[in-house]
mmCIF file of C-alpha atoms in Angstrom:
data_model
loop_
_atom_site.group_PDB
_atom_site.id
_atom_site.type_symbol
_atom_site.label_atom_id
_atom_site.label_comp_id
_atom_site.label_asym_id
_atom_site.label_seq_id
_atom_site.Cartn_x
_atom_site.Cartn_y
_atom_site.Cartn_z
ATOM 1 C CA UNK A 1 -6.978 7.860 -6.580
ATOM 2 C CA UNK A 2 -4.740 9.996 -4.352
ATOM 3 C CA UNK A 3 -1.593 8.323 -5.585
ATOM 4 C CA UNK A 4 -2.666 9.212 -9.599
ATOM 5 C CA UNK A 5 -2.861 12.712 -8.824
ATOM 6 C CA UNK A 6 0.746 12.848 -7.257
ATOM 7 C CA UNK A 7 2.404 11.320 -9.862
ATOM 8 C CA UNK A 8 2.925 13.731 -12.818
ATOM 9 C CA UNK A 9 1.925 13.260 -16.417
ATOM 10 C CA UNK A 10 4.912 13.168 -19.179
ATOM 11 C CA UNK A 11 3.667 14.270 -22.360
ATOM 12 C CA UNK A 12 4.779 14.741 -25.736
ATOM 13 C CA UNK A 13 3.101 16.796 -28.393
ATOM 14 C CA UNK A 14 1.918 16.605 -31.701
ATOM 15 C CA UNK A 15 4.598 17.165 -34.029
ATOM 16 C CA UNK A 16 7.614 16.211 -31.335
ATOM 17 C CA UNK A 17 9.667 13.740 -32.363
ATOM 18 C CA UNK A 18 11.642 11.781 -29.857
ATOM 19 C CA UNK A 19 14.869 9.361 -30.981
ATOM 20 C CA UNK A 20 16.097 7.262 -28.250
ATOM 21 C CA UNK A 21 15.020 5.301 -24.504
ATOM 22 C CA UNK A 22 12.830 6.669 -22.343
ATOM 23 C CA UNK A 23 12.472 5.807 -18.477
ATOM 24 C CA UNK A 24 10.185 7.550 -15.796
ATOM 25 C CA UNK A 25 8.134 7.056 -13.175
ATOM 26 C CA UNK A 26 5.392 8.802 -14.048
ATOM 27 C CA UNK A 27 2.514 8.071 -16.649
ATOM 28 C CA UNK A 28 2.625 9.247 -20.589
ATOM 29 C CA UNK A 29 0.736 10.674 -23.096
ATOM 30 C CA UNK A 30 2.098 10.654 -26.415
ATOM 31 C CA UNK A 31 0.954 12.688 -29.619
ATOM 32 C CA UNK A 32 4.280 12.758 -31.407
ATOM 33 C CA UNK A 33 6.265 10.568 -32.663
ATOM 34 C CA UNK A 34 8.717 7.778 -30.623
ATOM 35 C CA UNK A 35 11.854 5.784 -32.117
ATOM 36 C CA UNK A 36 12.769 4.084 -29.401
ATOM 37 C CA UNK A 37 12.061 2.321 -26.002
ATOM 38 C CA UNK A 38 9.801 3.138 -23.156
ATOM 39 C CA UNK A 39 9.622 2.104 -19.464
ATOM 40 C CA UNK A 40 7.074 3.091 -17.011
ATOM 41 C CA UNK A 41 5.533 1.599 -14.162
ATOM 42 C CA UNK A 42 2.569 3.621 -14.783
ATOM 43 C CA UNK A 43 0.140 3.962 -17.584
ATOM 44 C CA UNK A 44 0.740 4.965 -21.179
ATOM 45 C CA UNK A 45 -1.678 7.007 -23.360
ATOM 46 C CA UNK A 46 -0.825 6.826 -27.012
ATOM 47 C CA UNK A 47 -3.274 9.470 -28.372
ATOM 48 C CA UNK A 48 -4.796 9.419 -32.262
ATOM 49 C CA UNK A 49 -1.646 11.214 -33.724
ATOM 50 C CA UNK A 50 0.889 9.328 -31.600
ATOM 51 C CA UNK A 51 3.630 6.728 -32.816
ATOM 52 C CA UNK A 52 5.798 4.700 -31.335
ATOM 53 C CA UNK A 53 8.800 2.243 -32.954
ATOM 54 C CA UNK A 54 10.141 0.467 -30.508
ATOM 55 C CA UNK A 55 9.442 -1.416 -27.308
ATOM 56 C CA UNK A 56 7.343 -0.186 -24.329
ATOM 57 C CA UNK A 57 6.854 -1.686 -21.128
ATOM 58 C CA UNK A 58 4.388 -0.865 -18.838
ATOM 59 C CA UNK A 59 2.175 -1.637 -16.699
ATOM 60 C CA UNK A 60 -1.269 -0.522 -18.855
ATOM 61 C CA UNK A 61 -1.467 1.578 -22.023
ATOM 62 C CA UNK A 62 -4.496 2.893 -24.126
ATOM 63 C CA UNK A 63 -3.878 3.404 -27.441
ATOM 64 C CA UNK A 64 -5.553 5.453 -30.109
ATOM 65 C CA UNK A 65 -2.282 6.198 -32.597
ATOM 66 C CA UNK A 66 0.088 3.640 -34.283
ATOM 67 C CA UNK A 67 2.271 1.157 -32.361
ATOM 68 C CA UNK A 68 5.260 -1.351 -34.341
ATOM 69 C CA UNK A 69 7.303 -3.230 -32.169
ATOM 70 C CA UNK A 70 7.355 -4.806 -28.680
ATOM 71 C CA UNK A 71 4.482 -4.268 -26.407
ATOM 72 C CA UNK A 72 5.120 -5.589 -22.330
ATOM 73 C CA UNK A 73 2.471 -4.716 -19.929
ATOM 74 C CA UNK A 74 1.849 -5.965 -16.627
ATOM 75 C CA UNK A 75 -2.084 -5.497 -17.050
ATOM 76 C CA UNK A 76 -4.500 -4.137 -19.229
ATOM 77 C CA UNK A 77 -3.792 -3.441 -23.183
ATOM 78 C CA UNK A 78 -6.953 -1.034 -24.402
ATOM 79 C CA UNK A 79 -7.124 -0.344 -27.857
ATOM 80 C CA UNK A 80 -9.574 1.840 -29.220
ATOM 81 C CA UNK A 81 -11.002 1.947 -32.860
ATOM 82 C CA UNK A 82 -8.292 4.447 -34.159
ATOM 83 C CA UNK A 83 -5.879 2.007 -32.986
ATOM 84 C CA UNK A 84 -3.055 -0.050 -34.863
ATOM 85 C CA UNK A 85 -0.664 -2.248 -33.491
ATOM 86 C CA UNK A 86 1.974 -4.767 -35.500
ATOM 87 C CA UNK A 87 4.901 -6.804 -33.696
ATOM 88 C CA UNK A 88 4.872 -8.359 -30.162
ATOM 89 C CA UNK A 89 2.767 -7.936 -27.262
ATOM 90 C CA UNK A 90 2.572 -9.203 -23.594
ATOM 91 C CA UNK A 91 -0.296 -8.211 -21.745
ATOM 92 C CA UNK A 92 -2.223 -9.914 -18.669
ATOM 93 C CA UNK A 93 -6.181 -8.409 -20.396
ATOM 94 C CA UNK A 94 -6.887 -7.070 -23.601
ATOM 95 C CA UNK A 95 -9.635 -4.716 -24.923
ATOM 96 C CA UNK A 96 -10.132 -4.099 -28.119
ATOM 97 C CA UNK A 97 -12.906 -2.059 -29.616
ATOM 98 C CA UNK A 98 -14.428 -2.937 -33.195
ATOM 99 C CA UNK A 99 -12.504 -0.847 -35.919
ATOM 100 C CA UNK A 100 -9.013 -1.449 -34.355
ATOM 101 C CA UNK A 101 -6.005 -3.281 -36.403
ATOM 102 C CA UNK A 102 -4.082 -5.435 -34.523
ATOM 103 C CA UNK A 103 -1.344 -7.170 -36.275
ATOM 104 C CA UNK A 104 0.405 -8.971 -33.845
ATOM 105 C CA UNK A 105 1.258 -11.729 -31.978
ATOM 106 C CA UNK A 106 0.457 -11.856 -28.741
ATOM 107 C CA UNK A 107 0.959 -14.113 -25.243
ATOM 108 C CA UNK A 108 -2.110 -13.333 -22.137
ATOM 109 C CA UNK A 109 0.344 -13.748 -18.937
ATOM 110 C CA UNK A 110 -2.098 -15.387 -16.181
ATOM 111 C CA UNK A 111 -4.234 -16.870 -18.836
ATOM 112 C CA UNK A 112 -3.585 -20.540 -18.606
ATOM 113 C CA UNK A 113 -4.247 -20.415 -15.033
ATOM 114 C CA UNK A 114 -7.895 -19.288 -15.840
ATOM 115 C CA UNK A 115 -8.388 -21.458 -18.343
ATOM 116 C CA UNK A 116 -7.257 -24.702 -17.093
ATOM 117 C CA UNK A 117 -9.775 -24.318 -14.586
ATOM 118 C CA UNK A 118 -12.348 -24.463 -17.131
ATOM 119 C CA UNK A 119 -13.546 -28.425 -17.132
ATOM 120 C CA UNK A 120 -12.715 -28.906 -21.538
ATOM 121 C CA UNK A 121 -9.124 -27.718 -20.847
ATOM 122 C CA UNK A 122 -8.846 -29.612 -17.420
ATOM 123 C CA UNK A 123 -6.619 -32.938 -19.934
ATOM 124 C CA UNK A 124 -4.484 -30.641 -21.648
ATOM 125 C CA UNK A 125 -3.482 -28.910 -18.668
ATOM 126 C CA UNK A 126 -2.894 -32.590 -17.134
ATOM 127 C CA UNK A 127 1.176 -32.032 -17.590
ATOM 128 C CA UNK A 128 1.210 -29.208 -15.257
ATOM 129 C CA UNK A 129 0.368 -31.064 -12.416
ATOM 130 C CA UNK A 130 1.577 -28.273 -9.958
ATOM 131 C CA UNK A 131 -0.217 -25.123 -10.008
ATOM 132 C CA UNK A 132 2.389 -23.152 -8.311
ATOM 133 C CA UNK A 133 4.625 -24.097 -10.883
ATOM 134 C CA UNK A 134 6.432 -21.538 -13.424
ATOM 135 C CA UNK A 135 8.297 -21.500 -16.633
#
């Protein structure tokens, strides 16, 4: 917890619009509106009146607002009733809550590895015979 409350917060407002790439370090809220791309390591919160076009990669995001376009996090997508989402996403977990829209297609990084040790997936997983193995 002591390394959240050193990093700052970038937000941006209700009725900002930003066109173009973002990249920080620290984690995001967004009410307003973004055409573009973001990258963060940290953790993005896309609030009830927040958009974003574009692509964002992260490493979790929560949203609330409207998402269209690429979605790349290292962790944990949460998407709350208020949310919709339409396009691409990449995410290692997913929450979402009952009322959400999601619209997309999506790939679970880690997934397989879970699930092949399951014993009904155990003959479909028979043609990765390494574990250690990557695409």
């Amino acid at each position: 917890m002591a390394t959240e409350t050193i990093s700052q917060q970038n937000s941006i407002a209700k009725g900002t619009t930003i066109t173009g790439d973002i990249i920080s370090d620290g984690d995001f809220r967004i009410e307003g509106t973004v055409q573009g791309n973001i990258k963060t390591p940290g953790k993005v919160v896309l609030g009830r009146t927040g958009v974003i076009n574009g692509t964002l990669k992260s490493s979790n995001a929560d949203i609330e607002g409207k998402f269209s376009g690429k979605l790349i996090l290292s962790d944990t997508l949460s998407l709350k009733s208020s949310a919709f989402v339409e396009g691409e996403v990449e995410v290692g977990k997913l929450a979402v809550e009952p009322g959400a829209t999601f619209n997309a297609t999506c790939a679970m990084k880690g997934a397989i590895k879970e699930l092949s040790k399951g014993g009904e997936l155990q003959r479909p997983a028979q043609e990765k015979q390494g574990q250690g193995q990557s695409a």
